[in-house]
Amino acid sequence: MVAKKSIKFLTILGIVFSSLTTFAKSGETSEKGGQVSTPEQINDYIKHHLADSHDFALFSYTNDAGERKHVGFPLPVILWTSNGLTTFMSSEFHHNDDGHVLVEKNGMKFAKIHSKIYELEAGASAVAFDDAHHATNAARVLDFSITKSVFGMLFAGFLMFLGFRSLAKGYKKGAIPTGVGRVLEPLVLYVRDEIARPNIGEKKYKKFMPYLLTVFFFIWILNLLGLTPLGFNVTGQIAVTVCLALFTLVIYLSNGTKDFWAHTLWMPGVPVILRPILAVIELVGFVLIKPFSLLVRLFANITAGHFVVMSLIALMITLKNQFGAVGSTGISLVLALFISVIEILVAFLQAFIFTMLSSLFIGMAVEEHEHH
Amino acid sequence: MEQLLNDFSPGLFAMQMLILLILLFLLAKFAWKPIIAALNDREEGIQNALDAAEDAKKEMENLQADNQKLLKEARAERETMLKEARDIKNKMIEDAKDEAKAESSKLVAAAQASIEAEKKAAIADLKSQVANLSIAIAEKVVREELSNKDKQVKLVESMLGEATLN
């Protein structure tokens, strides 16, 4: 068993390292210097980090020969273009992010500008920009790439599946879980007893448990992954939070009871004239405002957290002139450490709040009213 | 807002939806359902065990109460039995005493009666013997007295002298 595990681990390690080295070799171009020193550069760097990325960069450095080296591994790019499906590895962009490196596939040219992939119009040989730095002769394509965020989600999903599968299997051996299950079980119980049961109600909570548990652990793990130096920012991607909020919306709308719709669309006990107005307010509340609050809260909290942590780390550079290298590093270390601790709390809190509010909205929709 | 919309990647959205759906399906089937079922089973098991323990405790208490009752009853019974025995004993002693008294008085009476009878018989016997003896003596005396005339006269005279007419 142990031998099997270690072989598996070594295989994965081997694959990672081999791809790392090939990537390092291929990434020898672009960005001369590459140091980030001015506030503008820091700002750009943070923005770049907050956006999704098409390759998995761990770190980069400038070698003795003055070449910029990137260590990480490329991820597959999958595009739905005017010509159908096109795939290639992200390493073909050579870490270029301003549209200067063009990748030619199936007779189409692609450029990557600010982490977005554009397809150049037929005949164009370079991306033309207007004054606002928008590409004029290229259009965005549908990008189903395994980006860093998608990779992060797959990783989180993999972790969840491993962990909870082992917990589920553990129950076959005995009622008390062992190993990692001992940590996971209280969390499952927490979601059930503190989030689902009080908000949805004893009768109906069971049906929604799989969704709530999945979302809670998914968000929490991704939030925590975002705090690692791997630099994931999955729950800070608006597309991801939109998707999560949409799931909750669909679930509570599709499970709304007759009572729920009656109270939403034709509120009893209220003058008839007011009822249509109330219906509009309620409907907007349930269909737009509630999911919007869910998606913006998660997105904004995580994005802000990343922004603050990175800005505090950047103090090391911006305060160097005033406090010297050691002083600025010390200040940045203390502050970043402090905020990171808070961010660990926020990582849990946002997962909790998302799940909590989801179950609250579901609870509102499935509630059986007393008939007056 | 424009920035936000620009950041929104439909591809990422689609991938996220796909991943979440697959994850939801896989976890629900292979993890959540068995986990929740196992947790429920365990909780029910614990609840049942607690209930059973509570029941056993109650039963034990009932049993103890029964025992106590039985013990009390037994004690009361013993008490009454002892009392009865004591009463019987006392009565027996009393009876025996009475009987003995009656018997003894009877005996005494019988003895007295027999003594009386004996006495009477003895007196009667004595009387007849004395009579016989006096007759015999009288016969001898008379025979002797009457053997000579003087003496006969003397006797009559003495006797007459004795028998003074008063």
PDB file of N, CA, C and O in Angstrom, chain A residues 298-338:
ATOM      1  N   LEU A 298     -18.404  37.281  -2.870  1.00  0.00           N
ATOM      2  CA  LEU A 298     -17.282  36.349  -2.938  1.00  0.00           C
ATOM      3  C   LEU A 298     -16.156  36.923  -3.794  1.00  0.00           C
ATOM      4  O   LEU A 298     -14.999  36.963  -3.376  1.00  0.00           O
ATOM      5  N   PHE A 299     -16.539  37.396  -4.981  1.00  0.00           N
ATOM      6  CA  PHE A 299     -15.542  37.941  -5.905  1.00  0.00           C
ATOM      7  C   PHE A 299     -14.766  39.087  -5.266  1.00  0.00           C
ATOM      8  O   PHE A 299     -13.543  39.114  -5.264  1.00  0.00           O
ATOM      9  N   ALA A 300     -15.500  40.042  -4.675  1.00  0.00           N
ATOM     10  CA  ALA A 300     -14.874  41.244  -4.143  1.00  0.00           C
ATOM     11  C   ALA A 300     -13.985  40.923  -2.946  1.00  0.00           C
ATOM     12  O   ALA A 300     -12.871  41.431  -2.835  1.00  0.00           O
ATOM     13  N   ASN A 301     -14.458  40.051  -2.072  1.00  0.00           N
ATOM     14  CA  ASN A 301     -13.660  39.717  -0.894  1.00  0.00           C
ATOM     15  C   ASN A 301     -12.341  39.064  -1.275  1.00  0.00           C
ATOM     16  O   ASN A 301     -11.293  39.396  -0.735  1.00  0.00           O
ATOM     17  N   ILE A 302     -12.423  38.110  -2.189  1.00  0.00           N
ATOM     18  CA  ILE A 302     -11.207  37.381  -2.536  1.00  0.00           C
ATOM     19  C   ILE A 302     -10.264  38.268  -3.338  1.00  0.00           C
ATOM     20  O   ILE A 302      -9.062  38.324  -3.071  1.00  0.00           O
ATOM     21  N   THR A 303     -10.827  39.017  -4.273  1.00  0.00           N
ATOM     22  CA  THR A 303      -9.984  39.915  -5.071  1.00  0.00           C
ATOM     23  C   THR A 303      -9.308  40.940  -4.165  1.00  0.00           C
ATOM     24  O   THR A 303      -8.099  41.172  -4.256  1.00  0.00           O
ATOM     25  N   ALA A 304     -10.095  41.542  -3.285  1.00  0.00           N
ATOM     26  CA  ALA A 304      -9.538  42.547  -2.387  1.00  0.00           C
ATOM     27  C   ALA A 304      -8.456  41.936  -1.506  1.00  0.00           C
ATOM     28  O   ALA A 304      -7.402  42.538  -1.285  1.00  0.00           O
ATOM     29  N   GLY A 305      -8.718  40.715  -1.015  1.00  0.00           N
ATOM     30  CA  GLY A 305      -7.724  40.052  -0.170  1.00  0.00           C
ATOM     31  C   GLY A 305      -6.408  39.881  -0.899  1.00  0.00           C
ATOM     32  O   GLY A 305      -5.344  40.226  -0.380  1.00  0.00           O
ATOM     33  N   HIS A 306      -6.498  39.381  -2.133  1.00  0.00           N
ATOM     34  CA  HIS A 306      -5.276  39.179  -2.916  1.00  0.00           C
ATOM     35  C   HIS A 306      -4.579  40.511  -3.158  1.00  0.00           C
ATOM     36  O   HIS A 306      -3.359  40.615  -3.049  1.00  0.00           O
ATOM     37  N   PHE A 307      -5.386  41.504  -3.475  1.00  0.00           N
ATOM     38  CA  PHE A 307      -4.826  42.814  -3.786  1.00  0.00           C
ATOM     39  C   PHE A 307      -4.074  43.365  -2.581  1.00  0.00           C
ATOM     40  O   PHE A 307      -2.945  43.835  -2.690  1.00  0.00           O
ATOM     41  N   VAL A 308      -4.708  43.253  -1.403  1.00  0.00           N
ATOM     42  CA  VAL A 308      -4.091  43.823  -0.199  1.00  0.00           C
ATOM     43  C   VAL A 308      -2.810  43.074   0.146  1.00  0.00           C
ATOM     44  O   VAL A 308      -1.774  43.683   0.426  1.00  0.00           O
ATOM     45  N   VAL A 309      -2.880  41.730   0.102  1.00  0.00           N
ATOM     46  CA  VAL A 309      -1.684  40.957   0.455  1.00  0.00           C
ATOM     47  C   VAL A 309      -0.539  41.301  -0.491  1.00  0.00           C
ATOM     48  O   VAL A 309       0.590  41.548  -0.070  1.00  0.00           O
ATOM     49  N   MET A 310      -0.853  41.360  -1.790  1.00  0.00           N
ATOM     50  CA  MET A 310       0.222  41.646  -2.757  1.00  0.00           C
ATOM     51  C   MET A 310       0.748  43.058  -2.605  1.00  0.00           C
ATOM     52  O   MET A 310       1.949  43.298  -2.724  1.00  0.00           O
ATOM     53  N   SER A 311      -0.152  44.013  -2.320  1.00  0.00           N
ATOM     54  CA  SER A 311       0.301  45.390  -2.123  1.00  0.00           C
ATOM     55  C   SER A 311       1.213  45.477  -0.917  1.00  0.00           C
ATOM     56  O   SER A 311       2.222  46.189  -0.938  1.00  0.00           O
ATOM     57  N   LEU A 312       0.873  44.756   0.142  1.00  0.00           N
ATOM     58  CA  LEU A 312       1.704  44.801   1.348  1.00  0.00           C
ATOM     59  C   LEU A 312       3.054  44.156   1.089  1.00  0.00           C
ATOM     60  O   LEU A 312       4.079  44.623   1.588  1.00  0.00           O
ATOM     61  N   ILE A 313       3.036  43.093   0.301  1.00  0.00           N
ATOM     62  CA  ILE A 313       4.328  42.488  -0.051  1.00  0.00           C
ATOM     63  C   ILE A 313       5.138  43.491  -0.877  1.00  0.00           C
ATOM     64  O   ILE A 313       6.351  43.630  -0.719  1.00  0.00           O
ATOM     65  N   ALA A 314       4.433  44.237  -1.734  1.00  0.00           N
ATOM     66  CA  ALA A 314       5.119  45.199  -2.593  1.00  0.00           C
ATOM     67  C   ALA A 314       5.692  46.379  -1.806  1.00  0.00           C
ATOM     68  O   ALA A 314       6.547  47.104  -2.315  1.00  0.00           O
ATOM     69  N   LEU A 315       5.224  46.558  -0.564  1.00  0.00           N
ATOM     70  CA  LEU A 315       5.789  47.629   0.274  1.00  0.00           C
ATOM     71  C   LEU A 315       7.297  47.489   0.393  1.00  0.00           C
ATOM     72  O   LEU A 315       8.027  48.468   0.528  1.00  0.00           O
ATOM     73  N   MET A 316       7.709  46.261   0.351  1.00  0.00           N
ATOM     74  CA  MET A 316       9.130  45.933   0.402  1.00  0.00           C
ATOM     75  C   MET A 316       9.901  46.744  -0.635  1.00  0.00           C
ATOM     76  O   MET A 316      11.009  47.187  -0.400  1.00  0.00           O
ATOM     77  N   ILE A 317       9.264  46.943  -1.805  1.00  0.00           N
ATOM     78  CA  ILE A 317       9.917  47.679  -2.876  1.00  0.00           C
ATOM     79  C   ILE A 317       9.626  49.174  -2.768  1.00  0.00           C
ATOM     80  O   ILE A 317      10.530  50.002  -2.847  1.00  0.00           O
ATOM     81  N   THR A 318       8.360  49.493  -2.499  1.00  0.00           N
ATOM     82  CA  THR A 318       7.992  50.914  -2.540  1.00  0.00           C
ATOM     83  C   THR A 318       8.564  51.695  -1.361  1.00  0.00           C
ATOM     84  O   THR A 318       8.791  52.882  -1.465  1.00  0.00           O
ATOM     85  N   LEU A 319       8.777  51.035  -0.229  1.00  0.00           N
ATOM     86  CA  LEU A 319       9.294  51.751   0.936  1.00  0.00           C
ATOM     87  C   LEU A 319      10.816  51.649   1.079  1.00  0.00           C
ATOM     88  O   LEU A 319      11.378  52.087   2.062  1.00  0.00           O
ATOM     89  N   LYS A 320      11.422  51.031   0.079  1.00  0.00           N
ATOM     90  CA  LYS A 320      12.858  50.778   0.189  1.00  0.00           C
ATOM     91  C   LYS A 320      13.654  52.081   0.362  1.00  0.00           C
ATOM     92  O   LYS A 320      14.587  52.151   1.142  1.00  0.00           O
ATOM     93  N   ASN A 321      13.221  53.122  -0.354  1.00  0.00           N
ATOM     94  CA  ASN A 321      13.955  54.381  -0.292  1.00  0.00           C
ATOM     95  C   ASN A 321      13.840  55.034   1.079  1.00  0.00           C
ATOM     96  O   ASN A 321      14.779  55.634   1.575  1.00  0.00           O
ATOM     97  N   GLN A 322      12.670  54.900   1.693  1.00  0.00           N
ATOM     98  CA  GLN A 322      12.453  55.558   2.979  1.00  0.00           C
ATOM     99  C   GLN A 322      13.065  54.769   4.137  1.00  0.00           C
ATOM    100  O   GLN A 322      13.622  55.330   5.060  1.00  0.00           O
ATOM    101  N   PHE A 323      12.910  53.442   4.121  1.00  0.00           N
ATOM    102  CA  PHE A 323      13.281  52.657   5.304  1.00  0.00           C
ATOM    103  C   PHE A 323      14.483  51.746   5.096  1.00  0.00           C
ATOM    104  O   PHE A 323      14.906  51.057   5.998  1.00  0.00           O
ATOM    105  N   GLY A 324      14.980  51.718   3.891  1.00  0.00           N
ATOM    106  CA  GLY A 324      16.090  50.806   3.624  1.00  0.00           C
ATOM    107  C   GLY A 324      15.567  49.411   3.366  1.00  0.00           C
ATOM    108  O   GLY A 324      14.405  49.098   3.642  1.00  0.00           O
ATOM    109  N   ALA A 325      16.414  48.540   2.863  1.00  0.00           N
ATOM    110  CA  ALA A 325      15.995  47.202   2.445  1.00  0.00           C
ATOM    111  C   ALA A 325      15.438  46.405   3.621  1.00  0.00           C
ATOM    112  O   ALA A 325      14.370  45.802   3.532  1.00  0.00           O
ATOM    113  N   VAL A 326      16.156  46.429   4.739  1.00  0.00           N
ATOM    114  CA  VAL A 326      15.742  45.610   5.883  1.00  0.00           C
ATOM    115  C   VAL A 326      14.463  46.144   6.495  1.00  0.00           C
ATOM    116  O   VAL A 326      13.519  45.395   6.778  1.00  0.00           O
ATOM    117  N   GLY A 327      14.406  47.467   6.667  1.00  0.00           N
ATOM    118  CA  GLY A 327      13.233  48.092   7.273  1.00  0.00           C
ATOM    119  C   GLY A 327      11.983  47.829   6.466  1.00  0.00           C
ATOM    120  O   GLY A 327      10.952  47.382   6.994  1.00  0.00           O
ATOM    121  N   SER A 328      12.047  48.052   5.158  1.00  0.00           N
ATOM    122  CA  SER A 328      10.856  47.890   4.333  1.00  0.00           C
ATOM    123  C   SER A 328      10.445  46.413   4.287  1.00  0.00           C
ATOM    124  O   SER A 328       9.253  46.089   4.325  1.00  0.00           O
ATOM    125  N   THR A 329      11.434  45.526   4.261  1.00  0.00           N
ATOM    126  CA  THR A 329      11.105  44.103   4.248  1.00  0.00           C
ATOM    127  C   THR A 329      10.415  43.710   5.540  1.00  0.00           C
ATOM    128  O   THR A 329       9.435  42.971   5.537  1.00  0.00           O
ATOM    129  N   GLY A 330      10.938  44.258   6.651  1.00  0.00           N
ATOM    130  CA  GLY A 330      10.340  43.946   7.952  1.00  0.00           C
ATOM    131  C   GLY A 330       8.903  44.424   8.021  1.00  0.00           C
ATOM    132  O   GLY A 330       8.000  43.668   8.405  1.00  0.00           O
ATOM    133  N   ILE A 331       8.700  45.674   7.626  1.00  0.00           N
ATOM    134  CA  ILE A 331       7.346  46.240   7.663  1.00  0.00           C
ATOM    135  C   ILE A 331       6.413  45.398   6.807  1.00  0.00           C
ATOM    136  O   ILE A 331       5.319  45.002   7.221  1.00  0.00           O
ATOM    137  N   SER A 332       6.866  45.102   5.595  1.00  0.00           N
ATOM    138  CA  SER A 332       6.016  44.360   4.672  1.00  0.00           C
ATOM    139  C   SER A 332       5.727  42.963   5.202  1.00  0.00           C
ATOM    140  O   SER A 332       4.614  42.463   5.110  1.00  0.00           O
ATOM    141  N   LEU A 333       6.744  42.367   5.826  1.00  0.00           N
ATOM    142  CA  LEU A 333       6.568  41.008   6.356  1.00  0.00           C
ATOM    143  C   LEU A 333       5.515  41.000   7.454  1.00  0.00           C
ATOM    144  O   LEU A 333       4.589  40.183   7.432  1.00  0.00           O
ATOM    145  N   VAL A 334       5.649  41.937   8.402  1.00  0.00           N
ATOM    146  CA  VAL A 334       4.716  41.968   9.526  1.00  0.00           C
ATOM    147  C   VAL A 334       3.292  42.221   9.046  1.00  0.00           C
ATOM    148  O   VAL A 334       2.349  41.512   9.411  1.00  0.00           O
ATOM    149  N   LEU A 335       3.140  43.234   8.180  1.00  0.00           N
ATOM    150  CA  LEU A 335       1.799  43.580   7.708  1.00  0.00           C
ATOM    151  C   LEU A 335       1.210  42.462   6.865  1.00  0.00           C
ATOM    152  O   LEU A 335       0.038  42.084   7.016  1.00  0.00           O
ATOM    153  N   ALA A 336       2.020  41.898   5.976  1.00  0.00           N
ATOM    154  CA  ALA A 336       1.521  40.841   5.096  1.00  0.00           C
ATOM    155  C   ALA A 336       1.138  39.619   5.918  1.00  0.00           C
ATOM    156  O   ALA A 336       0.140  38.954   5.639  1.00  0.00           O
ATOM    157  N   LEU A 337       1.923  39.347   6.928  1.00  0.00           N
ATOM    158  CA  LEU A 337       1.621  38.202   7.801  1.00  0.00           C
ATOM    159  C   LEU A 337       0.279  38.421   8.499  1.00  0.00           C
ATOM    160  O   LEU A 337      -0.578  37.539   8.529  1.00  0.00           O
ATOM    161  N   PHE A 338       0.128  39.634   9.006  1.00  0.00           N
ATOM    162  CA  PHE A 338      -1.105  39.982   9.714  1.00  0.00           C
ATOM    163  C   PHE A 338      -2.327  39.819   8.802  1.00  0.00           C
ATOM    164  O   PHE A 338      -3.314  39.171   9.149  1.00  0.00           O
TER     165      PHE A 338
END
